[in-house]
PDB file of C-alpha atoms in Angstrom:
ATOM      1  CA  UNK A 313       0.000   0.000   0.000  1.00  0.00           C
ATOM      2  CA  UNK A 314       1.670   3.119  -1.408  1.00  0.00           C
ATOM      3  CA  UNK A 315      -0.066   5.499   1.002  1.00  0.00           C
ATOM      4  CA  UNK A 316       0.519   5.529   5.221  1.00  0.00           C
ATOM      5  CA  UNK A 317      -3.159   5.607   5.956  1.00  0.00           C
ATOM      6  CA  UNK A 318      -6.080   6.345   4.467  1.00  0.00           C
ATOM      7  CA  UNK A 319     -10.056   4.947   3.952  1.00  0.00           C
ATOM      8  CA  UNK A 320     -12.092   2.713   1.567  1.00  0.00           C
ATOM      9  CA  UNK A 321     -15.654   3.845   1.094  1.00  0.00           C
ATOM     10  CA  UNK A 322     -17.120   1.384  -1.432  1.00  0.00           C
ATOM     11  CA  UNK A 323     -20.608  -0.184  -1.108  1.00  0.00           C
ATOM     12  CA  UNK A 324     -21.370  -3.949  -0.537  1.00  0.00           C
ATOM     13  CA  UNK A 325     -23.681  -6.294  -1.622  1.00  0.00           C
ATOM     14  CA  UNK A 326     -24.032  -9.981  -1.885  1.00  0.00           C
ATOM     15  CA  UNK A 327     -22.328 -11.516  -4.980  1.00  0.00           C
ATOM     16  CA  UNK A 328     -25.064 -12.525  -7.318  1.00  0.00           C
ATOM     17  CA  UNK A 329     -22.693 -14.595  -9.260  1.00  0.00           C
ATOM     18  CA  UNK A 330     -20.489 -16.090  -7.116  1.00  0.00           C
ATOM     19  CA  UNK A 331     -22.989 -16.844  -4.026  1.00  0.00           C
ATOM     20  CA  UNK A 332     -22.131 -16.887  -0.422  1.00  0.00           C
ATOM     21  CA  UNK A 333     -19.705 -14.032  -0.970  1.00  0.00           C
ATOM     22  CA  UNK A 334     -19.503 -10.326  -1.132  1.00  0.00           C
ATOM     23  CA  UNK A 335     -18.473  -7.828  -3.577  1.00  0.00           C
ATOM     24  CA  UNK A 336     -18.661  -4.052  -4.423  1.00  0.00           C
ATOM     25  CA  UNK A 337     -22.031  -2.742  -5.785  1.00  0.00           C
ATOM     26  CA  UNK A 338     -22.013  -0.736  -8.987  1.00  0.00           C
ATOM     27  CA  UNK A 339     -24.519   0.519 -10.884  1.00  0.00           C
ATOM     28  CA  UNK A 340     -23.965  -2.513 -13.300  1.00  0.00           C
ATOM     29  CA  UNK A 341     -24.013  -5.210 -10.944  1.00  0.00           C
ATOM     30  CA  UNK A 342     -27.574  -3.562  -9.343  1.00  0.00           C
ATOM     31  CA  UNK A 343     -28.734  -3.944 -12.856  1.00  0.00           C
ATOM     32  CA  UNK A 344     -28.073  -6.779 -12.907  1.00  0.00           C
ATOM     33  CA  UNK A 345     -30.591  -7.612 -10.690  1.00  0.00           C
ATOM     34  CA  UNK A 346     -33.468  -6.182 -12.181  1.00  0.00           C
ATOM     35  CA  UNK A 347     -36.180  -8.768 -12.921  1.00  0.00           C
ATOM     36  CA  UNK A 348     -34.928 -11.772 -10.954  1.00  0.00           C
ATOM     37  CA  UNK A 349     -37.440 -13.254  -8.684  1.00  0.00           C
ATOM     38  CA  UNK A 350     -36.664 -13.769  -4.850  1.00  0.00           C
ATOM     39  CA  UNK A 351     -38.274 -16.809  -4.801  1.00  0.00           C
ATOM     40  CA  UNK A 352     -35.259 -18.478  -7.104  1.00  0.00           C
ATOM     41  CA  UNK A 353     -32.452 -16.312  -5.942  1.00  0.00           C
ATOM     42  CA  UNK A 354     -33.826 -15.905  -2.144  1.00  0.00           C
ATOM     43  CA  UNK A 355     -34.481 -12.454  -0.330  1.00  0.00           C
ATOM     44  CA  UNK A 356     -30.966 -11.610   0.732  1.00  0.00           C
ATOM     45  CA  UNK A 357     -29.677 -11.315  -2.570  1.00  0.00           C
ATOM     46  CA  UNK A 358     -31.798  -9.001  -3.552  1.00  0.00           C
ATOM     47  CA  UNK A 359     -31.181  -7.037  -0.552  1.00  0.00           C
ATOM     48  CA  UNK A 360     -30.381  -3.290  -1.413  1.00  0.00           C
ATOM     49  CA  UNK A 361     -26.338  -2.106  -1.433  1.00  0.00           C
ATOM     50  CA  UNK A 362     -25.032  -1.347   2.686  1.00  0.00           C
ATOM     51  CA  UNK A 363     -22.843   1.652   3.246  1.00  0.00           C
ATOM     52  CA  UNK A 364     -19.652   0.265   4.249  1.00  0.00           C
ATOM     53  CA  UNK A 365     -16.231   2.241   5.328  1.00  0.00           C
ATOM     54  CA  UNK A 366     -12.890   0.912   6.079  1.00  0.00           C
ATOM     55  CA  UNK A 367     -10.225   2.779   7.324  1.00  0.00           C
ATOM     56  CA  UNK A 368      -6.145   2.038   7.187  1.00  0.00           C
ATOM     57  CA  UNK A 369      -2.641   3.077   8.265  1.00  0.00           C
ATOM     58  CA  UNK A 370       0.605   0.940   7.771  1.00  0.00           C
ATOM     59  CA  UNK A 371       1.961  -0.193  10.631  1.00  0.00           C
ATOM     60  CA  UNK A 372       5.305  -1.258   8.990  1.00  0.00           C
ATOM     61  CA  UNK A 373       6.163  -2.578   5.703  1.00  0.00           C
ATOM     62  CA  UNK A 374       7.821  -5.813   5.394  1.00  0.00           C
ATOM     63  CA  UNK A 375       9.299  -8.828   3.365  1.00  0.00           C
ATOM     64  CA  UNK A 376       7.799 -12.185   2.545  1.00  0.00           C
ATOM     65  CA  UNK A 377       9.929 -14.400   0.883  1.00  0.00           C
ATOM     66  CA  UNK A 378      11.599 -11.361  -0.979  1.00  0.00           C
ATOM     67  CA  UNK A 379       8.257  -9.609  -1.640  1.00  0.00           C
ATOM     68  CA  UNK A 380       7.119  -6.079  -0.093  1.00  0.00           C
ATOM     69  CA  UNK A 381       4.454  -6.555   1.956  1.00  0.00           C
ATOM     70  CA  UNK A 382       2.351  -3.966   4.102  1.00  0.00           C
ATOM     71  CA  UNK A 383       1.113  -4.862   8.123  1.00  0.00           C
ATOM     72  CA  UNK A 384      -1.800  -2.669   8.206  1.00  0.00           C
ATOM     73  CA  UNK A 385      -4.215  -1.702  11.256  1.00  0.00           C
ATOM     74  CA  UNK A 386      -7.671  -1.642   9.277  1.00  0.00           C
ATOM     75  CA  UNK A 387     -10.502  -0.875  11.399  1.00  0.00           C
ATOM     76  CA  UNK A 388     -14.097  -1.060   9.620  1.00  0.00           C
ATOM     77  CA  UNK A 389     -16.266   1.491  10.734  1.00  0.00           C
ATOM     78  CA  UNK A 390     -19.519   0.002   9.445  1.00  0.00           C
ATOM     79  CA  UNK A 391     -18.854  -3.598  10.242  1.00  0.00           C
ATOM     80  CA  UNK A 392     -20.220  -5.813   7.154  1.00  0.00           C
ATOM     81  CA  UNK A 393     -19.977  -9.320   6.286  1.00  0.00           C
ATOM     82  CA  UNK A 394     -16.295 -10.166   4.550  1.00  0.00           C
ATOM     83  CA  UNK A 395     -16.232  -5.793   4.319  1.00  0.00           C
ATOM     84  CA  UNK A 396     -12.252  -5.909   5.212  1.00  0.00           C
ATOM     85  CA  UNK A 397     -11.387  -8.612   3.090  1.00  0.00           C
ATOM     86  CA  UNK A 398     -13.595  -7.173   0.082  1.00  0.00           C
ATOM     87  CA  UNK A 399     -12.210  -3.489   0.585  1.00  0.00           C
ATOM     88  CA  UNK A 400      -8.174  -4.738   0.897  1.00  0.00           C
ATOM     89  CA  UNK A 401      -9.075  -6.779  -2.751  1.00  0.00           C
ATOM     90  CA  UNK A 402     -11.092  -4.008  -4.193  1.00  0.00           C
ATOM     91  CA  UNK A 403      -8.209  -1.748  -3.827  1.00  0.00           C
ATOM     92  CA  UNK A 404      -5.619  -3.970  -5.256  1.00  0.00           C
ATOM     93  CA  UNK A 405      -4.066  -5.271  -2.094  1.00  0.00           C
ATOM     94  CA  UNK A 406      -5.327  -8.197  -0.945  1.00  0.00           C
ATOM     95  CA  UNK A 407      -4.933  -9.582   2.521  1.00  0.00           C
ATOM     96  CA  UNK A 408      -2.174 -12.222   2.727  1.00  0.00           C
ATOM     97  CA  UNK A 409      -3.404 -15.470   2.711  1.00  0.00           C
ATOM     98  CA  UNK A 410      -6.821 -14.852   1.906  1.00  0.00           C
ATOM     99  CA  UNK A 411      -7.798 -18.025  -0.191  1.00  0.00           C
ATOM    100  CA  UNK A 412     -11.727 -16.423  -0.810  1.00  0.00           C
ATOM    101  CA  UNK A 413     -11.028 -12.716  -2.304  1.00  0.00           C
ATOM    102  CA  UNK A 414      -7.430 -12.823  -2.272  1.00  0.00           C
ATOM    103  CA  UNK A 415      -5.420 -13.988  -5.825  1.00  0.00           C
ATOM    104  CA  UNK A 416      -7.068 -16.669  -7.845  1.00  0.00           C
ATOM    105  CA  UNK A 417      -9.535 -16.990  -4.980  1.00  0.00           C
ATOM    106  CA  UNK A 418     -12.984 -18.651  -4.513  1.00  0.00           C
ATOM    107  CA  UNK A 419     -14.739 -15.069  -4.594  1.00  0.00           C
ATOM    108  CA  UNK A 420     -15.352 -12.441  -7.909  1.00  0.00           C
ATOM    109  CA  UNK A 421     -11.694 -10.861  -8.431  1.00  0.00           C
ATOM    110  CA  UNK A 422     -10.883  -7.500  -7.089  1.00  0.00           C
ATOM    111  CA  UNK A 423     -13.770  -7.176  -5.055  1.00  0.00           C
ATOM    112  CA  UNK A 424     -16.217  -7.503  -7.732  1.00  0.00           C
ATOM    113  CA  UNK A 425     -14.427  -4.385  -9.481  1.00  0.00           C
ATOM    114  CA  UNK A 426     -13.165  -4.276 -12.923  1.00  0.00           C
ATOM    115  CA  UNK A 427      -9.419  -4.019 -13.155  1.00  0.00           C
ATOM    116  CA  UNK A 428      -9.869  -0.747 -14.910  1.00  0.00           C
ATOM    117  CA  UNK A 429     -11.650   0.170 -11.614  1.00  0.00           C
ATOM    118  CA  UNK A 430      -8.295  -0.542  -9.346  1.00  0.00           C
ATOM    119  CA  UNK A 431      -6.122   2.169  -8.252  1.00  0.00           C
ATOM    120  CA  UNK A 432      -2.918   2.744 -10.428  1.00  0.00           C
ATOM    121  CA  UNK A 433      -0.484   1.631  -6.738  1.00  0.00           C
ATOM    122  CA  UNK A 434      -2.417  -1.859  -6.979  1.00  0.00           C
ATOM    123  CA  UNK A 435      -0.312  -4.706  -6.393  1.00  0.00           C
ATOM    124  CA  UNK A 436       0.975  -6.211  -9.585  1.00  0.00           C
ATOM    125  CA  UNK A 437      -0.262  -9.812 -10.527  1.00  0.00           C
ATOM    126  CA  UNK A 438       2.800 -11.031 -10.533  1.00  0.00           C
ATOM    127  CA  UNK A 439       3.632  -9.858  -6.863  1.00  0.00           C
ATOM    128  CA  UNK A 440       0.108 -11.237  -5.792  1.00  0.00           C
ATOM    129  CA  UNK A 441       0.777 -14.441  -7.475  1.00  0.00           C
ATOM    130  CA  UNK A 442       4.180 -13.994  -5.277  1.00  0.00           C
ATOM    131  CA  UNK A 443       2.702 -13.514  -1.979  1.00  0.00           C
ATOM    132  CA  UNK A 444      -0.428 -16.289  -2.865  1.00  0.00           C
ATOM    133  CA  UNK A 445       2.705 -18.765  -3.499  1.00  0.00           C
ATOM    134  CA  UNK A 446       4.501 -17.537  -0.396  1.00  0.00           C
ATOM    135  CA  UNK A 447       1.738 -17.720   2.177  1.00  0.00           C
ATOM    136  CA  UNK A 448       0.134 -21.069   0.836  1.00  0.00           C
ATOM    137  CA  UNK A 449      -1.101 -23.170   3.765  1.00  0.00           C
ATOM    138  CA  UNK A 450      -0.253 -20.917   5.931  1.00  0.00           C
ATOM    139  CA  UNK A 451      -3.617 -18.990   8.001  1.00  0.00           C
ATOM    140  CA  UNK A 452      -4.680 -15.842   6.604  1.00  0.00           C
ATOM    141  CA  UNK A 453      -2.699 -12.945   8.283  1.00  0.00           C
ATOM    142  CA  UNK A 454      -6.028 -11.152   9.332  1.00  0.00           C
ATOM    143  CA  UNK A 455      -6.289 -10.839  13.594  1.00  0.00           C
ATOM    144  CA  UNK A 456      -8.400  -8.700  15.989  1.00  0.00           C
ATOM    145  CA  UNK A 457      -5.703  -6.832  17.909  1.00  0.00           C
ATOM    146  CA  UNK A 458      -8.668  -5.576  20.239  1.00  0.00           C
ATOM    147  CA  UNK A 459     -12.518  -6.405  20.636  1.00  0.00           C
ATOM    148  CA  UNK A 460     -14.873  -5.073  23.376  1.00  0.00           C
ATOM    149  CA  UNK A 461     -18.599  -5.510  23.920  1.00  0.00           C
ATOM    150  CA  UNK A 462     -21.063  -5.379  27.462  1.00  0.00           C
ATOM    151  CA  UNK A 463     -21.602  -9.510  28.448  1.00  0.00           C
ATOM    152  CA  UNK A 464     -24.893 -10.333  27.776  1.00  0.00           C
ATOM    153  CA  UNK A 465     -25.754 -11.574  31.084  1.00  0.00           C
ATOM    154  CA  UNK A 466     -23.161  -9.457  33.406  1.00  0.00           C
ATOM    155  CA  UNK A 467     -23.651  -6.113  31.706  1.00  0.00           C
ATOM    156  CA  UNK A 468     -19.883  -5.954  32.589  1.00  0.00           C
ATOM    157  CA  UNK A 469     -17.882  -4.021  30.164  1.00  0.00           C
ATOM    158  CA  UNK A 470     -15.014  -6.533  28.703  1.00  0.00           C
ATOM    159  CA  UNK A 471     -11.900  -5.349  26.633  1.00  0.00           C
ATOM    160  CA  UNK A 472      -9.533  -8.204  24.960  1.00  0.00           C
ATOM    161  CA  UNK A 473      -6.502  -7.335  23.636  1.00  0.00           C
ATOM    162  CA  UNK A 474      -3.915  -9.763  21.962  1.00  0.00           C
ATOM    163  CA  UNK A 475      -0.892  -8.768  19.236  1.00  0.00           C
ATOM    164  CA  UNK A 476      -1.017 -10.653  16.099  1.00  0.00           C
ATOM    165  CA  UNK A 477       0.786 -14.238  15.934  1.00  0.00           C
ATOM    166  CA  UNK A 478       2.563 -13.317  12.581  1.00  0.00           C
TER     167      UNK A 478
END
């Protein structure tokens, strides 16, 4: 990631073509849409476009097996399903490891985007191919540094924190 911090404001919906997963909604992929009954496809897919905002700042930059490689502290702000791991792909720098929306992964490429749609400091194919190689069978490098929430039964405030194993 060329820049030290910075945000990803790109829409989400559920991938039409490539069901469970996510991708970003354009205008073409909502056109998509049009006409298709919910009783075939089911309600969810249907389901209108969520507002979804990730932020980012590089915590260091590294080296895998001889490739540059960016720690980053993302924090989503609007919390959807997959968001993080859509965002980091739609912007041309998937998370290592990521076997679903990473390179050659389960999931629509790029988020869903068109590669015309990427931003020009995307991460070359050949470097993603690199990393993909690198970090095969090896857990995704994605890990919540911090998480708080009220128990359920307590009402006690709880606050976890834990650095990341990699």
């Amino acid at each position: 990631v060329a820049q030290d911090s910075g945000s990803v404001d790109l829409p989400l919906m559920r991938d039409y073509e490539c069901p469970p997963f996510m991708r970003v909604s354009t205008d073409d992929h909502q056109r998509a849409l049009i006409g298709l009954d919910a009783e075939v496809v089911g309600k969810k897919m249907l389901e209108s476009p969520k507002d979804s905002l990730t932020t980012y700042e590089v915590v260091s930059r590294e080296d895998m097996d001889g490739n540059d490689v960016s720690r980053l502290t993302l924090t989503s702000i609007s919390g959807r399903t997959h968001q993080l791991n859509v965002h980091c792909a739609a912007i041309g720098h998937p998370i290592v490891g990521d076997t679903v929306y990473g390179f050659e992964g389960e999931a629509a490429a790029n988020g869903g985007l068109d590669e015309s749609a990427l931003p020009e400091d995307k991460a070359s194919a050949e470097l993603q191919q690199a990393i993909a190689s690198a970090s095969a069978g090896k857990p995704m490098c994605v890990h919540a540094k911090s998480i708080s929430f009220r128990h359920p039964v307590t009402k006690e405030d709880l606050s976890f924190e834990c650095s990341a194993p990699f």
